PDB file of C-alpha atoms in Angstrom:
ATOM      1  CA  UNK E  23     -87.843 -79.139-118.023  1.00 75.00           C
ATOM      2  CA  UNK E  24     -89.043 -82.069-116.332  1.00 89.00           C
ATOM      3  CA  UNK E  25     -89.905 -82.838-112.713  1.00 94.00           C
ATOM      4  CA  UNK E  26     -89.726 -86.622-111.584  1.00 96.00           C
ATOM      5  CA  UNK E  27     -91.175 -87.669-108.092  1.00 97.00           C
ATOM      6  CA  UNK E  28     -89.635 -91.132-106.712  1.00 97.00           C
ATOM      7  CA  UNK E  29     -91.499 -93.499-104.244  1.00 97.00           C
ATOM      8  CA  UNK E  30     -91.661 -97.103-103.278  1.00 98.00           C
ATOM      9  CA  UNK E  31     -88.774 -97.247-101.301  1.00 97.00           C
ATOM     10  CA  UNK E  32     -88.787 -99.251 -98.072  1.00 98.00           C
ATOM     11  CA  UNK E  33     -86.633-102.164 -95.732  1.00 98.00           C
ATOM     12  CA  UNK E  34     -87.431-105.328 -97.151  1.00 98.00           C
ATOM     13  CA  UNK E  35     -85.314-108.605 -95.938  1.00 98.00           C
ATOM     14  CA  UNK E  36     -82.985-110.309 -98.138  1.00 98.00           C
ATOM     15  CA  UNK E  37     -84.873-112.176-101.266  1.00 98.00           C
ATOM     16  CA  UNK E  38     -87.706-109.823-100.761  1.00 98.00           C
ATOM     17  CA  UNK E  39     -89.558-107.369-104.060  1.00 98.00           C
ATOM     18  CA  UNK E  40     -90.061-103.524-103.520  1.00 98.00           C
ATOM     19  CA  UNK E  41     -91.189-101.920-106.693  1.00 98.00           C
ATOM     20  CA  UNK E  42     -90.211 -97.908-107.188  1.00 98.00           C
ATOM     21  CA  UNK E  43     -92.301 -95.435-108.770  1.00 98.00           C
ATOM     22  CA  UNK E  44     -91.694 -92.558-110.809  1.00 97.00           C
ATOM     23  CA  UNK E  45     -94.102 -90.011-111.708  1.00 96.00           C
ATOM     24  CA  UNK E  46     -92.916 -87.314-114.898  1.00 92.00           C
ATOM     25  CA  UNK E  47     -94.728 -83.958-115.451  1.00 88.00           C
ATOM     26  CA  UNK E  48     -93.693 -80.955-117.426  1.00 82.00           C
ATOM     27  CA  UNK E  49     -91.971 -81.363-120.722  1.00 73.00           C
ATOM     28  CA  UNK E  50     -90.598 -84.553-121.598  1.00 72.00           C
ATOM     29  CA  UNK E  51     -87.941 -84.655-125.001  1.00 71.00           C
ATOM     30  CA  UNK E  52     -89.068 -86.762-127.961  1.00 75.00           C
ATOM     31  CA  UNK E  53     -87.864 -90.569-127.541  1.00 71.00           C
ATOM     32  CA  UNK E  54     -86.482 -89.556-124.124  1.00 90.00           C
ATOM     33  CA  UNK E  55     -84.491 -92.169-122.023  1.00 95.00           C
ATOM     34  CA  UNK E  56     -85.803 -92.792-118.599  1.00 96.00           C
ATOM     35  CA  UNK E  57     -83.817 -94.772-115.830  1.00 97.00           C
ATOM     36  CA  UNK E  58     -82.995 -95.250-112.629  1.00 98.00           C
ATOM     37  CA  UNK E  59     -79.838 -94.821-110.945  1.00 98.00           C
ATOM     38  CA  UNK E  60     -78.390 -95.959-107.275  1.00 98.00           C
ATOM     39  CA  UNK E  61     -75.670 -94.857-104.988  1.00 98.00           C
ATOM     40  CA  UNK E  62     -74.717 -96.345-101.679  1.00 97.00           C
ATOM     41  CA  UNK E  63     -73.113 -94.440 -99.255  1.00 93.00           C
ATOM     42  CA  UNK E  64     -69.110 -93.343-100.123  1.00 95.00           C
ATOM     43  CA  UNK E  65     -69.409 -95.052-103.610  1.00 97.00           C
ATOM     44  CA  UNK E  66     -70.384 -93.802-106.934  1.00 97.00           C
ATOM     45  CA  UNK E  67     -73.767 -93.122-109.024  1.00 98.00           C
ATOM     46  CA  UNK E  68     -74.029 -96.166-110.680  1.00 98.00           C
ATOM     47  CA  UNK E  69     -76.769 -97.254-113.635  1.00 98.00           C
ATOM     48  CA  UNK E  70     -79.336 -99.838-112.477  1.00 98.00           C
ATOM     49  CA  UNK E  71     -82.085-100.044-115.558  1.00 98.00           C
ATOM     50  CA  UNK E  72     -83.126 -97.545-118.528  1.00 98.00           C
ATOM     51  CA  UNK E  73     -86.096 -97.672-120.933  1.00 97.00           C
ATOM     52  CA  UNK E  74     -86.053 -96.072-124.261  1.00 95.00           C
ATOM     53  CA  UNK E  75     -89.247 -94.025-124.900  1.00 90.00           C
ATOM     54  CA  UNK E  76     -90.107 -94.440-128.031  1.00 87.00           C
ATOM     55  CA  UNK E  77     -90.050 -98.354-128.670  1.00 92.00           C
ATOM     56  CA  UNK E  78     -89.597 -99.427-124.583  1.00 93.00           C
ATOM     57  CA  UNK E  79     -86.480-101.001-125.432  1.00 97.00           C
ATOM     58  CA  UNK E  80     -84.978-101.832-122.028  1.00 98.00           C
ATOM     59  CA  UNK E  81     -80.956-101.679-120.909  1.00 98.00           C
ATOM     60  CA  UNK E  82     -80.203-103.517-117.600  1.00 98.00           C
ATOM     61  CA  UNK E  83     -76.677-103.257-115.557  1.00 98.00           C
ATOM     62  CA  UNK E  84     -75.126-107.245-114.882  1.00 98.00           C
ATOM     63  CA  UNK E  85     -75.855-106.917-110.963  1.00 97.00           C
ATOM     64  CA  UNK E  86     -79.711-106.293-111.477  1.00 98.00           C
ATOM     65  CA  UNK E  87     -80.426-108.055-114.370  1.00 98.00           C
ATOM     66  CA  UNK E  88     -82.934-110.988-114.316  1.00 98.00           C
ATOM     67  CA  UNK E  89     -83.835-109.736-111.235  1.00 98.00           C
ATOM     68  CA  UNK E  90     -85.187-106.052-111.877  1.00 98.00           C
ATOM     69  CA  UNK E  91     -87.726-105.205-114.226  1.00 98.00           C
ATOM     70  CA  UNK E  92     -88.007-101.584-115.477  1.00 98.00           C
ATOM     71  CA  UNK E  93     -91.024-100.822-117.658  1.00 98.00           C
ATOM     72  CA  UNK E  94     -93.206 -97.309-118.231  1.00 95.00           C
ATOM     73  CA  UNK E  95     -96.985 -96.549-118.289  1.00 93.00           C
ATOM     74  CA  UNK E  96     -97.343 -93.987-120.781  1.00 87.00           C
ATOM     75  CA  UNK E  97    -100.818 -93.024-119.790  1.00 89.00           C
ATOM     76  CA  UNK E  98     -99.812 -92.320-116.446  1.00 92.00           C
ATOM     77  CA  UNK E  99     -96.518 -90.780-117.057  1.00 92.00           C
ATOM     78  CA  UNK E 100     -94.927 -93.383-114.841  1.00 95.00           C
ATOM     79  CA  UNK E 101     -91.724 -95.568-114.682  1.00 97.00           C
ATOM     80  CA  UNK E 102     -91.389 -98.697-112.611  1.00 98.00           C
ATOM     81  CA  UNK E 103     -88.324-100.519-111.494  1.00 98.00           C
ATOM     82  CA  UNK E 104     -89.993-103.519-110.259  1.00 98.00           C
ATOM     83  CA  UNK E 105     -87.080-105.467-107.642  1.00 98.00           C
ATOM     84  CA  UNK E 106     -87.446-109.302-106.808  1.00 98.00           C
ATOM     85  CA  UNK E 107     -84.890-111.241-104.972  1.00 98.00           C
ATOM     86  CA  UNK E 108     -83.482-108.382-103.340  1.00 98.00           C
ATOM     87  CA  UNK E 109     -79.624-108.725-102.135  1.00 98.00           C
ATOM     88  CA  UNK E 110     -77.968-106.612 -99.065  1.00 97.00           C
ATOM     89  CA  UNK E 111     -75.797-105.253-101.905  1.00 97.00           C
ATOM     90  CA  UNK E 112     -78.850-103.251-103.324  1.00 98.00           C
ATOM     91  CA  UNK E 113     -79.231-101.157-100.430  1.00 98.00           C
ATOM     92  CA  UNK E 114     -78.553 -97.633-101.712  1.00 98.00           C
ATOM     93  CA  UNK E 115     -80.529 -94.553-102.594  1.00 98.00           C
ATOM     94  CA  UNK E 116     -82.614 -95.006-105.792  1.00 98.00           C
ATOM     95  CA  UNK E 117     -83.215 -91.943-108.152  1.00 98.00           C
ATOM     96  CA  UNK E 118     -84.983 -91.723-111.593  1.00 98.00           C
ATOM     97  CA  UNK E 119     -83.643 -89.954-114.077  1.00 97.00           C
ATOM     98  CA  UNK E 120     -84.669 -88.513-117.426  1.00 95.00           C
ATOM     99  CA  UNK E 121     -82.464 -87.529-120.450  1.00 93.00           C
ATOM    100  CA  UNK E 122     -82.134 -87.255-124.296  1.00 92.00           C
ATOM    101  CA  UNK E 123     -79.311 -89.459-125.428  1.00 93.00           C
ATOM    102  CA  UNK E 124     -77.342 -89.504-128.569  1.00 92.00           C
ATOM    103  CA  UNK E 125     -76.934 -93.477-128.028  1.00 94.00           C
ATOM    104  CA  UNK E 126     -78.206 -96.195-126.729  1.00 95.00           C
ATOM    105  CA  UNK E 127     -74.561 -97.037-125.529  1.00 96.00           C
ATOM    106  CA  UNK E 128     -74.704 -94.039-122.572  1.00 97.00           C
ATOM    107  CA  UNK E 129     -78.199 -95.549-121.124  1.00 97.00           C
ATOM    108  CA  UNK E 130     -76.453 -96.478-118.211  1.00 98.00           C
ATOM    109  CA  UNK E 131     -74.103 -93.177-117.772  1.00 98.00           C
ATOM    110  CA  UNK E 132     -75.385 -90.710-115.008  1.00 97.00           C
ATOM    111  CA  UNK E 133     -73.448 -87.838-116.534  1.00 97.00           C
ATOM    112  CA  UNK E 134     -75.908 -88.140-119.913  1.00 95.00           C
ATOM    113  CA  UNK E 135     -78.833 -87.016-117.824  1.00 95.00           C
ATOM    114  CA  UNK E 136     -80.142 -83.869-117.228  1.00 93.00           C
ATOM    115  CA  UNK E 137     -83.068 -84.275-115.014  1.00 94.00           C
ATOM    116  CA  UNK E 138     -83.069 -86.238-111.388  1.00 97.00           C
ATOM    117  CA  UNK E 139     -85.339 -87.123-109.021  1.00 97.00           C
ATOM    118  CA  UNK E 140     -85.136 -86.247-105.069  1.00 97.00           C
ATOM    119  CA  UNK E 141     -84.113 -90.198-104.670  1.00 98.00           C
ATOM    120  CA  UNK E 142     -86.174 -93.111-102.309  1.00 98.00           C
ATOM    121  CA  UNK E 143     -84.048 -95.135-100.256  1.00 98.00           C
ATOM    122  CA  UNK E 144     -83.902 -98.889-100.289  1.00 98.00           C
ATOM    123  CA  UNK E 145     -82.443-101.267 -97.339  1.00 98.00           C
ATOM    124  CA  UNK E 146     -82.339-104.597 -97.462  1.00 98.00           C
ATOM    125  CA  UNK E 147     -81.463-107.050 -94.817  1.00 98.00           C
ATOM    126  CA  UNK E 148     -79.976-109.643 -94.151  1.00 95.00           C
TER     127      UNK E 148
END
């Protein structure tokens, strides 16, 4: 089982960075997938960015992508999701996840992963 502790969350105006932190301990699956996830109040889970383990391949939903930047530090047992150009529409609780996956294809599907993070809110204004 693993545990994964989110911060980095903050207010930040409109076209501003944050960058989230996620610190794994305990037992982590060979060639996991790591990710973070988002939900905004009365809608759904939805996949931001994942990272493939073994070879850091990335996977990136079309609302974030060019503007988020997910990458891992193995020696610290950290993942980043590094935001720039921040949009109102990104304000939503921000959790990182950890999972073995069958395929690449579900890197981006909640329901594929088995451990979550307590979340770190981000707001961004207008």
């Amino acid at each position: 089982q693993v545990q994964l502790v989110e911060s980095g969350g903050g207010s930040v105006q409109a076209g501003g960075s944050l960058r989230l932190s996620c610190v794994e301990s305990g037992y982590l699956a060979n060639n996991p997938y790591l990710a973070w996830f988002r939900q905004a109040p009365g809608k759904e889970r939805e996949g931001v960015a994942a990272i493939r383990a073994g070879d850091s391949t990335t996977f990136y939903s079309s609302p974030v992508k060019g503007r988020f930047t997910i990458s891992r530090d193995n020696a610290k047992n950290t993942v980043y999701l590094q935001m720039n150009s921040l949009k109102p529409e990104d304000t939503a609780m921000y959790y990182c996840a950890a999972g073995r996956l069958e395929n690449w294809i579900y890197a981006l599907v909640p329901e594929k992963y088995n451990s979550w993070g307590q979340g770190t809110q981000v707001t961004v204004s207008s």
